Amino acid sequence: MGLSRDLIDIRTIYHEPAVAGFSRGRAILDRFPDAERIPVPSHWNIPALHGNAGSVEDWVRIKRSTLVLGVKKGLTMRPNGRSAHFIAPSTSNGCAMACAYCYVPRRKGFANPISLFVNVEAVCAAIRRHADRQGPLPEPDSVDPALWVYDLGENGDLSVDAAISDTVRDLVGLFRTLPNAKASFATKAVNRELLTYDPQGKTRIRFSMMPERIARIVDVRTSPIPERIAAIDDFVAAGYEVHLNFSPVILYEGWEADWAELFAAIDAGIGNAARAQVKAEIIMLTHNADLHAVNLGWHPKAEDLLWRPDIQEAKISQGGGANLRYRTGWKGRWLARFTALLAERMPYCTVRYAF
C-alpha cells in the first residue's frame, strides 16, 4: 500500500456474488484475507451503509475499515467540457477521506466508504472503443491542446483506490497506448506508489489545493497541503502532467490573504518543469442543505465556514437537491478578485476554467 493504515485498514468487505468471478475481484479479496466478507445483492443496496446520518460518530471507522466490491453495469461516456471532454465510467465511488463539503455522499449514504468495481477490463475496453471512434482532437481547446481527455475519478479519489487494487495502474497503462487521448483525475491524497506507473505524459493528475489552515478544518483525513505541494515536482518528473484544482474556494474574512500565502508556498515549492506545464481549475464552493444538517452532528466547526446564508443563495440541483452557492453577481466579483490574485502571484499558471 502507498498510504497509511490510519487511512485504510480494511476489516469488512461487502461484495456482490459475481465479484469472485473476476480476476481483479479475487486479487482484492486475497489482499485482505482476514477481512469479514458479507455478500450483498447490489453494491447500492447495503442497508448498513445507507441513510446513515445517525452514525456520524462512527464515520471514521466505517471509512477506514469498510470496502464494497461490485460489478460496473453502465459503460457509457458522458460529455463534460470542463475538467475533461468526457467522463469515463467510474471504476469506483466513495472515499476513505471525509471532506466536509464533499458532494459524493449525497448519492450513497453519508458514511460512503470506497466501492470498487472489479470488471476493469470491460471499462478499459469501453474507453478504448470510444477513443478509437473520436479520431484526433479537431482543434485545441480549454481542456487540452492536442488530446481528448477522459476524467476517471468523478466519484472518488484514485490515489486512494490505488492503495487497494491495481486498477489505477491499469488505467494509466491504457492511456499510454491511446494515441489521441489522455486520462485525468483530481486527488487530495499523495500516494507515491503512483510514481512507478510510467504515464509518459498521458495522465493528468490534478492536486486539489486550498489554504492550509482552512484545509485542516474541512479537508478531513486528506494529505496535508504542504505534502501535496512537495509532491508536484516528483509527479512531473515521473511523467505526469500536473495541474492544480483550487477547489473549493471558500469565502470568509481574510480569504485573500490566505490564498496569497498558498500561492507563495506553491511558487516557492515547485521548479521550472512544473511551472512550464501547470494549469488550474477554480471552483467556488457549492454547499448542500442535507449535508449541512449531517455535518452539524459531527463537525459543526466546518459549517461555520461552509454554511453562509448571508452571502449565499439557494439553488436546486439537477438531481433536485437543495444547494447553496455564493450569490449571483457577487460570486462573479469574488471570482475576478481570485483570478487577479493568482495572476499576480503565479503569472505562469493558466486558468483552464473557473466557476
Coordinates of C-alpha atoms in Angstrom, one line a residue:
M1 CA 0.0 0.0 0.0
G2 CA 1.1 3.6 -0.8
L3 CA -0.9 5.1 2.1
S4 CA -1.0 4.9 5.8
R5 CA -3.1 2.3 7.7
D6 CA -4.6 5.2 9.5
L7 CA -6.4 6.0 6.3
I8 CA -7.2 2.4 5.1
D9 CA -7.3 -0.7 7.3
I10 CA -9.9 -3.0 5.7
R11 CA -11.8 -5.3 8.1
T12 CA -15.2 -5.7 6.4
I13 CA -15.9 -6.3 2.7
Y14 CA -19.4 -6.2 1.3
H15 CA -19.4 -7.8 -2.2
E16 CA -21.8 -8.7 -4.9
P17 CA -21.9 -12.5 -5.6
A18 CA -20.3 -12.1 -9.1
V19 CA -17.1 -10.4 -7.7
A20 CA -15.2 -13.6 -7.2
G21 CA -15.6 -14.5 -10.9
F22 CA -13.3 -11.6 -11.9
S23 CA -9.6 -11.8 -11.5
R24 CA -9.5 -8.3 -10.0
G25 CA -12.1 -9.3 -7.5
R26 CA -10.2 -12.3 -6.4
A27 CA -7.0 -10.3 -6.2
I28 CA -8.6 -7.7 -3.9
L29 CA -10.2 -10.4 -1.7
D30 CA -6.8 -12.1 -1.5
R31 CA -5.2 -8.8 -0.5
F32 CA -7.4 -8.7 2.6
P33 CA -7.6 -12.4 3.7
D34 CA -8.6 -11.5 7.3
A35 CA -11.5 -9.2 6.4
E36 CA -15.0 -10.4 7.1
R37 CA -16.8 -11.0 3.8
I38 CA -20.5 -10.2 3.5
P39 CA -22.4 -11.0 0.3
V40 CA -24.9 -8.4 -0.9
P41 CA -27.3 -8.4 -3.9
S42 CA -26.1 -5.0 -5.1
H43 CA -23.3 -2.5 -4.2
W44 CA -26.1 0.1 -4.0
N45 CA -28.3 -2.0 -1.6
I46 CA -26.4 -2.2 1.7
P47 CA -28.8 -1.1 4.5
A48 CA -26.0 -0.8 7.0
L49 CA -24.3 1.9 4.9
H50 CA -27.4 3.8 3.6
G51 CA -29.2 6.6 5.2
N52 CA -26.6 6.6 8.0
A53 CA -26.8 10.2 9.1
G54 CA -27.3 8.9 12.6
S55 CA -24.0 7.2 12.7
V56 CA -21.8 10.2 12.1
E57 CA -19.8 9.4 15.2
D58 CA -18.7 6.2 13.5
W59 CA -17.8 7.7 10.1
V60 CA -14.0 7.4 10.5
R61 CA -14.2 3.7 11.5
I62 CA -16.5 2.9 8.5
K63 CA -14.4 4.8 6.0
R64 CA -11.1 3.2 7.3
S65 CA -12.3 -0.3 7.7
T66 CA -15.1 -1.0 5.1
L67 CA -14.8 -1.8 1.4
V68 CA -17.5 -2.5 -1.1
L69 CA -16.9 -4.6 -4.3
G70 CA -19.2 -4.7 -7.2
V71 CA -19.5 -5.0 -11.0
K72 CA -19.9 -1.9 -13.1
K73 CA -23.1 -2.0 -15.2
G74 CA -23.1 1.2 -17.2
L75 CA -20.1 1.7 -19.5
T76 CA -21.1 4.9 -21.4
M77 CA -19.0 8.1 -21.7
R78 CA -20.7 11.3 -20.7
P79 CA -19.7 14.6 -22.4
N80 CA -18.1 17.1 -19.9
G81 CA -16.2 20.1 -21.3
R82 CA -14.7 21.4 -18.1
S83 CA -12.1 19.2 -16.5
A84 CA -12.3 16.8 -19.4
H85 CA -14.0 16.2 -22.7
F86 CA -15.7 13.0 -21.4
I87 CA -16.5 11.4 -18.0
A88 CA -15.4 7.8 -18.3
P89 CA -17.3 5.0 -16.5
S90 CA -16.2 5.1 -12.9
T91 CA -14.1 2.3 -11.5
S92 CA -15.0 3.4 -8.0
N93 CA -17.2 5.6 -5.9
G94 CA -17.0 6.7 -2.3
C95 CA -13.8 7.6 -0.4
A96 CA -11.8 6.9 2.7
M97 CA -11.5 10.6 3.2
A98 CA -14.2 12.8 4.8
C99 CA -14.1 16.3 3.3
A100 CA -16.9 18.3 4.9
Y101 CA -18.1 19.7 1.6
C102 CA -18.0 16.6 -0.5
Y103 CA -20.9 16.1 -2.9
V104 CA -20.4 12.3 -3.3
P105 CA -22.1 11.2 0.0
R106 CA -25.3 12.8 -1.3
R107 CA -25.6 9.8 -3.7
K108 CA -24.9 6.8 -1.4
G109 CA -25.3 7.4 2.3
F110 CA -23.2 9.8 4.3
A111 CA -20.5 7.4 5.6
N112 CA -20.0 6.3 1.9
P113 CA -16.8 4.1 2.1
I114 CA -14.9 3.1 -1.0
S115 CA -16.7 1.0 -3.6
L116 CA -14.5 -0.6 -6.2
F117 CA -15.7 -2.2 -9.5
V118 CA -13.8 -5.3 -10.4
N119 CA -14.6 -5.5 -14.2
V120 CA -11.8 -3.2 -15.0
E121 CA -11.1 -4.9 -18.4
A122 CA -14.6 -4.0 -19.5
V123 CA -14.2 -0.4 -18.5
C124 CA -10.8 -0.2 -20.3
A125 CA -12.3 -1.8 -23.4
A126 CA -15.2 0.7 -23.4
I127 CA -12.8 3.6 -23.1
R128 CA -10.6 2.3 -26.0
R129 CA -13.6 1.8 -28.3
H130 CA -14.8 5.3 -27.6
A131 CA -11.4 6.9 -28.1
D132 CA -11.0 5.0 -31.4
R133 CA -14.2 6.4 -32.6
Q134 CA -13.2 10.0 -31.8
G135 CA -10.2 10.2 -34.1
P136 CA -7.9 13.2 -33.5
L137 CA -8.9 16.2 -31.4
P138 CA -10.1 18.6 -34.1
E139 CA -8.5 21.7 -32.6
P140 CA -7.0 22.9 -29.3
D141 CA -9.5 23.9 -26.7
S142 CA -9.6 24.8 -23.0
V143 CA -9.5 21.2 -21.9
D144 CA -6.3 20.3 -23.9
P145 CA -4.3 21.5 -26.8
A146 CA -3.9 18.1 -28.6
L147 CA -5.7 15.2 -27.0
W148 CA -9.2 14.0 -25.9
V149 CA -9.3 14.0 -22.1
Y150 CA -11.2 11.4 -20.1
D151 CA -11.9 12.1 -16.4
L152 CA -11.6 8.8 -14.5
G153 CA -12.3 9.8 -10.9
E154 CA -15.6 11.7 -10.8
N155 CA -16.9 9.9 -7.7
G156 CA -13.8 9.0 -5.7
D157 CA -10.1 9.6 -5.3
L158 CA -8.0 7.3 -7.5
S159 CA -4.8 7.9 -5.4
V160 CA -6.6 6.2 -2.5
D161 CA -8.1 3.5 -4.7
A162 CA -4.6 2.6 -5.9
A163 CA -3.7 1.6 -2.4
I164 CA -6.3 -1.2 -2.6
S165 CA -6.1 -2.6 -6.1
D166 CA -4.1 -2.3 -9.4
T167 CA -7.0 -0.8 -11.3
V168 CA -5.4 2.7 -11.4
R169 CA -2.2 1.3 -12.7
D170 CA -4.2 -0.5 -15.4
L171 CA -5.9 2.7 -16.4
V172 CA -2.7 4.7 -16.6
G173 CA -1.2 1.9 -18.7
L174 CA -4.3 2.0 -21.0
F175 CA -3.9 5.7 -21.8
R176 CA -0.2 5.2 -22.5
T177 CA -1.3 3.2 -25.5
L178 CA -4.1 5.6 -26.8
P179 CA -2.5 8.0 -29.4
N180 CA -5.4 10.5 -29.2
A181 CA -6.4 10.5 -25.5
K182 CA -5.2 11.2 -22.0
A183 CA -6.6 10.4 -18.6
S184 CA -7.3 12.9 -15.8
F185 CA -8.3 12.7 -12.2
A186 CA -8.3 15.0 -9.1
T187 CA -6.8 14.0 -5.8
K188 CA -6.3 15.2 -2.3
A189 CA -4.0 12.3 -1.4
V190 CA -0.3 11.8 -2.1
N191 CA 0.3 8.2 -3.0
R192 CA 3.9 7.9 -4.1
E193 CA 3.3 4.4 -5.4
L194 CA 1.8 6.2 -8.5
L195 CA 5.3 7.5 -9.3
T196 CA 6.1 4.0 -10.6
Y197 CA 3.3 3.9 -13.1
D198 CA 5.2 5.4 -16.1
P199 CA 2.4 7.6 -17.5
Q200 CA 4.6 9.1 -20.3
G201 CA 2.6 12.3 -20.3
K202 CA -0.7 10.6 -20.9
T203 CA -2.2 11.1 -17.4
R204 CA -3.1 14.4 -15.9
I205 CA -3.2 14.5 -12.1
R206 CA -4.9 17.5 -10.5
F207 CA -3.8 18.2 -7.0
S208 CA -6.6 19.9 -5.1
M209 CA -5.3 23.0 -3.1
M210 CA -6.7 25.4 -0.5
P211 CA -5.2 27.5 2.3
E212 CA -3.6 25.2 4.8
R213 CA -5.5 26.5 7.9
I214 CA -8.8 26.0 6.2
A215 CA -7.9 22.6 4.8
R216 CA -7.1 21.5 8.4
I217 CA -10.8 22.1 9.2
V218 CA -12.7 20.9 6.1
D219 CA -10.3 18.5 4.3
V220 CA -10.7 15.7 6.8
R221 CA -8.4 12.7 6.5
T222 CA -6.6 14.1 3.4
S223 CA -2.9 14.6 2.8
P224 CA -1.7 17.9 4.3
I225 CA -1.4 20.8 1.8
P226 CA 2.5 21.1 2.2
E227 CA 2.7 17.4 1.3
R228 CA 0.7 17.9 -1.8
I229 CA 2.9 20.9 -2.8
A230 CA 6.0 18.8 -2.2
A231 CA 4.7 16.1 -4.5
I232 CA 4.2 18.3 -7.6
D233 CA 7.8 18.2 -8.9
D234 CA 8.1 14.5 -8.2
F235 CA 5.0 13.7 -10.2
V236 CA 6.1 15.9 -13.1
A237 CA 9.5 14.1 -13.1
A238 CA 7.7 10.8 -13.1
G239 CA 5.9 11.7 -16.4
Y240 CA 2.6 13.0 -15.2
E241 CA 1.0 16.3 -16.4
V242 CA 0.3 18.1 -13.1
H243 CA -2.5 20.7 -12.8
L244 CA -4.0 22.3 -9.7
N245 CA -7.6 22.4 -8.5
F246 CA -8.2 25.5 -6.4
S247 CA -11.3 23.9 -5.0
P248 CA -13.5 24.7 -3.3
V249 CA -12.9 28.4 -2.9
I250 CA -14.5 29.2 0.4
L251 CA -15.2 32.8 1.3
Y252 CA -14.6 34.2 4.7
E253 CA -12.9 37.2 6.4
G254 CA -9.3 37.2 5.3
W255 CA -9.6 34.7 2.4
E256 CA -7.5 36.7 0.1
A257 CA -4.5 36.8 2.4
D258 CA -4.7 33.1 3.0
W259 CA -4.8 32.3 -0.7
A260 CA -1.9 34.7 -1.4
E261 CA 0.1 32.8 1.2
L262 CA -0.8 29.5 -0.5
F263 CA 0.2 30.8 -4.0
A264 CA 3.5 31.9 -2.5
A265 CA 4.0 28.5 -1.0
I266 CA 3.3 26.7 -4.3
D267 CA 5.5 29.1 -6.2
A268 CA 8.4 28.5 -3.8
G269 CA 7.8 24.8 -3.8
I270 CA 7.9 23.9 -7.5
G271 CA 10.6 24.0 -10.1
N272 CA 10.8 25.2 -13.7
A273 CA 9.5 22.0 -15.2
A274 CA 6.3 22.1 -13.2
R275 CA 5.8 25.8 -13.9
A276 CA 6.1 25.2 -17.6
Q277 CA 3.1 22.9 -17.7
V278 CA 0.9 23.8 -14.7
K279 CA -2.6 25.0 -15.3
A280 CA -5.5 25.5 -12.9
E281 CA -9.2 25.0 -12.3
I282 CA -11.1 27.3 -9.9
I283 CA -14.3 26.1 -8.3
M284 CA -16.3 28.2 -5.9
L285 CA -18.0 26.4 -3.1
T286 CA -21.4 24.9 -3.6
H287 CA -22.9 23.5 -0.4
N288 CA -25.9 21.3 0.3
A289 CA -28.7 21.6 2.9
D290 CA -28.8 17.9 3.7
L291 CA -25.0 17.7 4.1
H292 CA -25.1 20.8 6.3
A293 CA -27.6 19.1 8.6
V294 CA -25.5 16.0 8.9
N295 CA -22.3 18.0 9.4
L296 CA -23.8 19.7 12.4
G297 CA -23.9 16.4 14.1
W298 CA -20.1 15.7 13.8
H299 CA -18.2 18.7 12.6
P300 CA -20.1 22.0 13.3
K301 CA -16.8 24.0 13.1
A302 CA -16.7 23.3 9.3
E303 CA -20.2 24.6 8.9
D304 CA -19.1 28.0 10.3
L305 CA -17.2 28.2 7.0
L306 CA -19.4 26.3 4.6
W307 CA -22.9 27.5 5.6
R308 CA -23.2 31.2 5.0
P309 CA -26.7 32.2 4.1
D310 CA -25.7 35.8 4.4
I311 CA -23.6 35.6 1.3
Q312 CA -25.2 32.5 -0.4
E313 CA -28.4 31.8 -2.3
A314 CA -30.5 28.7 -2.8
K315 CA -30.1 26.7 -5.9
I316 CA -31.9 23.4 -6.8
S317 CA -29.5 21.0 -8.4
Q318 CA -30.3 18.9 -11.5
G319 CA -31.0 16.0 -9.1
G320 CA -33.4 18.0 -7.0
G321 CA -31.0 18.7 -4.1
A322 CA -31.3 21.9 -2.1
N323 CA -27.9 23.6 -2.6
L324 CA -26.4 26.9 -1.6
R325 CA -24.0 28.8 -3.8
Y326 CA -22.5 32.3 -3.5
R327 CA -24.9 35.0 -4.6
T328 CA -25.1 35.8 -8.3
G329 CA -23.3 39.0 -9.2
W330 CA -21.2 38.9 -6.0
K331 CA -19.8 35.5 -7.0
G332 CA -18.5 36.9 -10.3
R333 CA -16.8 39.8 -8.5
W334 CA -15.2 37.5 -5.9
L335 CA -14.0 35.1 -8.7
A336 CA -12.5 38.0 -10.6
R337 CA -10.6 39.0 -7.4
F338 CA -9.4 35.5 -7.0
T339 CA -8.1 35.2 -10.6
A340 CA -6.4 38.5 -10.4
L341 CA -4.6 37.5 -7.3
L342 CA -3.5 34.2 -8.9
A343 CA -2.3 36.1 -12.0
E344 CA -0.3 38.4 -9.8
R345 CA 1.4 35.7 -7.7
M346 CA 1.6 32.8 -10.2
P347 CA 1.5 34.5 -13.7
Y348 CA 2.7 31.3 -15.4
C349 CA -0.4 29.4 -14.1
T350 CA -3.1 29.5 -16.8
V351 CA -6.7 29.1 -15.7
R352 CA -8.4 26.5 -17.8
Y353 CA -11.8 27.2 -16.3
A354 CA -13.4 28.8 -13.4
F355 CA -17.0 28.8 -12.0

